[in-house]
mmCIF file of C-alpha atoms in Angstrom:
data_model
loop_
_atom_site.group_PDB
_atom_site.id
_atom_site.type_symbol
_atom_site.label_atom_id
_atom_site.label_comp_id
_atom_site.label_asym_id
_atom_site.label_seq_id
_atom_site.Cartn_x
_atom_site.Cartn_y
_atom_site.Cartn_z
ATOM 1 C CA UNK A 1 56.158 149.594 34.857
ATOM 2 C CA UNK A 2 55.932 146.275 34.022
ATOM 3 C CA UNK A 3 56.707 144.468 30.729
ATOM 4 C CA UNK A 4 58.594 146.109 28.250
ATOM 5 C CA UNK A 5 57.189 147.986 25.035
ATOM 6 C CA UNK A 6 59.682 147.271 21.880
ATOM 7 C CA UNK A 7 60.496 149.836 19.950
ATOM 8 C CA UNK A 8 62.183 149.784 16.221
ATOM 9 C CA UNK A 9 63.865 152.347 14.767
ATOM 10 C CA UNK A 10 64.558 152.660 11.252
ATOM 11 C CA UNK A 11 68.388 154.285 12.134
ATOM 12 C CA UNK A 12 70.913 154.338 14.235
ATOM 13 C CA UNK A 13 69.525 156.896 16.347
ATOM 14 C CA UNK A 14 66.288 158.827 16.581
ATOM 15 C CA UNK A 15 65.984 162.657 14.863
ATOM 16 C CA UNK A 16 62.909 164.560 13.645
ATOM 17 C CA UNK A 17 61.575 162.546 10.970
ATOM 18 C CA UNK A 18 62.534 159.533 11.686
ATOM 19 C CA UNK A 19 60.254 155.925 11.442
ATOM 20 C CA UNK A 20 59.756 154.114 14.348
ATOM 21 C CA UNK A 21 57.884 150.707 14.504
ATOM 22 C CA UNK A 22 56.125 149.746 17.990
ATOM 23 C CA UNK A 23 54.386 146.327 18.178
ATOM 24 C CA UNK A 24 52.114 146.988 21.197
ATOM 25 C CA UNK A 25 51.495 150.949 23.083
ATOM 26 C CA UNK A 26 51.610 151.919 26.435
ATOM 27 C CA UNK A 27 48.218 152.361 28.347
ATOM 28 C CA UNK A 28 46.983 155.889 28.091
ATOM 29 C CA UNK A 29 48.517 158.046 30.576
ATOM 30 C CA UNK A 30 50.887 155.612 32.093
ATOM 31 C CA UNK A 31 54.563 155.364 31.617
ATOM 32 C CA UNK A 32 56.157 152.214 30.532
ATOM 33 C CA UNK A 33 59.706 150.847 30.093
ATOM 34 C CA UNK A 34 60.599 150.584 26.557
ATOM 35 C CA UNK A 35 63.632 148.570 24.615
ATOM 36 C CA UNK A 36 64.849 150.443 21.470
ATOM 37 C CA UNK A 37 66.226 148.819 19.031
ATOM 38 C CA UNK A 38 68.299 150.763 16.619
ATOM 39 C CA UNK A 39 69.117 149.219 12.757
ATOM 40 C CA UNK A 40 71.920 149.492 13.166
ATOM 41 C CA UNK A 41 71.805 146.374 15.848
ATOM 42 C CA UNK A 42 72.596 148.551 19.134
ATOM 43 C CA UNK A 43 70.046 148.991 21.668
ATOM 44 C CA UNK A 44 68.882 151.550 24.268
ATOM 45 C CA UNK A 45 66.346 151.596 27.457
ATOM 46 C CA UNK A 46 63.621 154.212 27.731
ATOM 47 C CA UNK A 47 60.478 155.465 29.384
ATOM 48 C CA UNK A 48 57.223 156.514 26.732
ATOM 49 C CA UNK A 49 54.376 156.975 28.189
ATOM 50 C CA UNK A 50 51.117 158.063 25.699
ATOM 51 C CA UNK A 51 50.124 162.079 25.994
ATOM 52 C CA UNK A 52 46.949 161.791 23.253
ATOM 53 C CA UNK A 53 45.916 158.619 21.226
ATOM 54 C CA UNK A 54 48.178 159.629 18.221
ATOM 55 C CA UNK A 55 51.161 161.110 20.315
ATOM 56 C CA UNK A 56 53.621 159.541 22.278
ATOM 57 C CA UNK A 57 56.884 161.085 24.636
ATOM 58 C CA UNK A 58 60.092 158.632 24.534
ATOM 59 C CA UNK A 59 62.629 159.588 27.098
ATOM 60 C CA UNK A 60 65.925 157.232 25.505
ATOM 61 C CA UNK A 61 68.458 156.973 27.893
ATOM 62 C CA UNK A 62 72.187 157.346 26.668
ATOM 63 C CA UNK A 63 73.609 154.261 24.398
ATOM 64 C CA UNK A 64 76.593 154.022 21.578
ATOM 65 C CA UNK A 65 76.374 152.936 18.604
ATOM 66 C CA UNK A 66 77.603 149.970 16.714
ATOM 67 C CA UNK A 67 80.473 152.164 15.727
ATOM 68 C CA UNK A 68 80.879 153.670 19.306
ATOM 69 C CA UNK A 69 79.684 156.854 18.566
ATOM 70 C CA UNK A 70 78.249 157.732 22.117
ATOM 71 C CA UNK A 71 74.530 159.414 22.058
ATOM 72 C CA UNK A 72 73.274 161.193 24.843
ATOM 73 C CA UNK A 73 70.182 160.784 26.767
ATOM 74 C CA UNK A 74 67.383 162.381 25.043
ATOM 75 C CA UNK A 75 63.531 163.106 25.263
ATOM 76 C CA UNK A 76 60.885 162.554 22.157
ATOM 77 C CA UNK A 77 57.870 163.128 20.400
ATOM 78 C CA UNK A 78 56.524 160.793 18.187
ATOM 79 C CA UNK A 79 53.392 160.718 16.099
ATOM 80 C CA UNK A 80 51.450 158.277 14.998
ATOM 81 C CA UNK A 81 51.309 157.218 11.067
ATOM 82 C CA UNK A 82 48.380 155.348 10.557
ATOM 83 C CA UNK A 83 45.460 154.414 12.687
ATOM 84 C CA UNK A 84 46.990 151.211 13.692
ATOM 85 C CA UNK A 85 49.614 152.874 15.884
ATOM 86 C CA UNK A 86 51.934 150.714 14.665
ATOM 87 C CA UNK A 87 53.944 153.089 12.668
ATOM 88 C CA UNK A 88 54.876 156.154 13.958
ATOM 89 C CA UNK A 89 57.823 159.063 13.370
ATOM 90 C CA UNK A 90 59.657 161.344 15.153
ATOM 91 C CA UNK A 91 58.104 165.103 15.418
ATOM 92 C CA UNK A 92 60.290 166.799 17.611
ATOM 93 C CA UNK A 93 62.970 166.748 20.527
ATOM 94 C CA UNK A 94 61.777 167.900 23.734
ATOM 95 C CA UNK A 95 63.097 170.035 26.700
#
């Protein structure tokens, strides 16, 4: 893993539904270190990695809030919104 995807999302934390913005995707079948960036200005580390051109896992290690509200650890899927990948939204948590 070598430079870090950016990821936007469009909340304070991630939940089926929500709109995520990423600039530039992982390679296919590769996982890549990720920064999160939450509106709410706090910030989180993860792993994605791509599982189909229009799907994508995000593992988001644990983070707080600006208010301090402590969120676990959690894995993702996202799908893709349009055929630029650029927008994409949560589908589900995973196991």
């Amino acid at each position: 893993m070598s430079d870090s995807i950016q990821i936007q999302v469009a909340d304070s934390h991630l939940y089926p539904g929500c709109a995520v913005s990423i600039a530039h995707l992982p390679e296919p079948a590769r996982a890549a270190a990720a920064i999160v960036e939450f509106a709410d200005g706090s910030g989180a580390h993860a792993t994605c990695h791509r599982r189909a051109p229009d799907e994508l896992e995000l593992n988001v290690d644990g983070y707080a809030t600006q208010r301090r509200h402590p969120v676990d650890a959690r894995h993702w899927l996202l799908l893709a919104v349009d055929a630029t990948h650029n927008s994409w939204r949560v589908k589900r948590r995973l196991p």
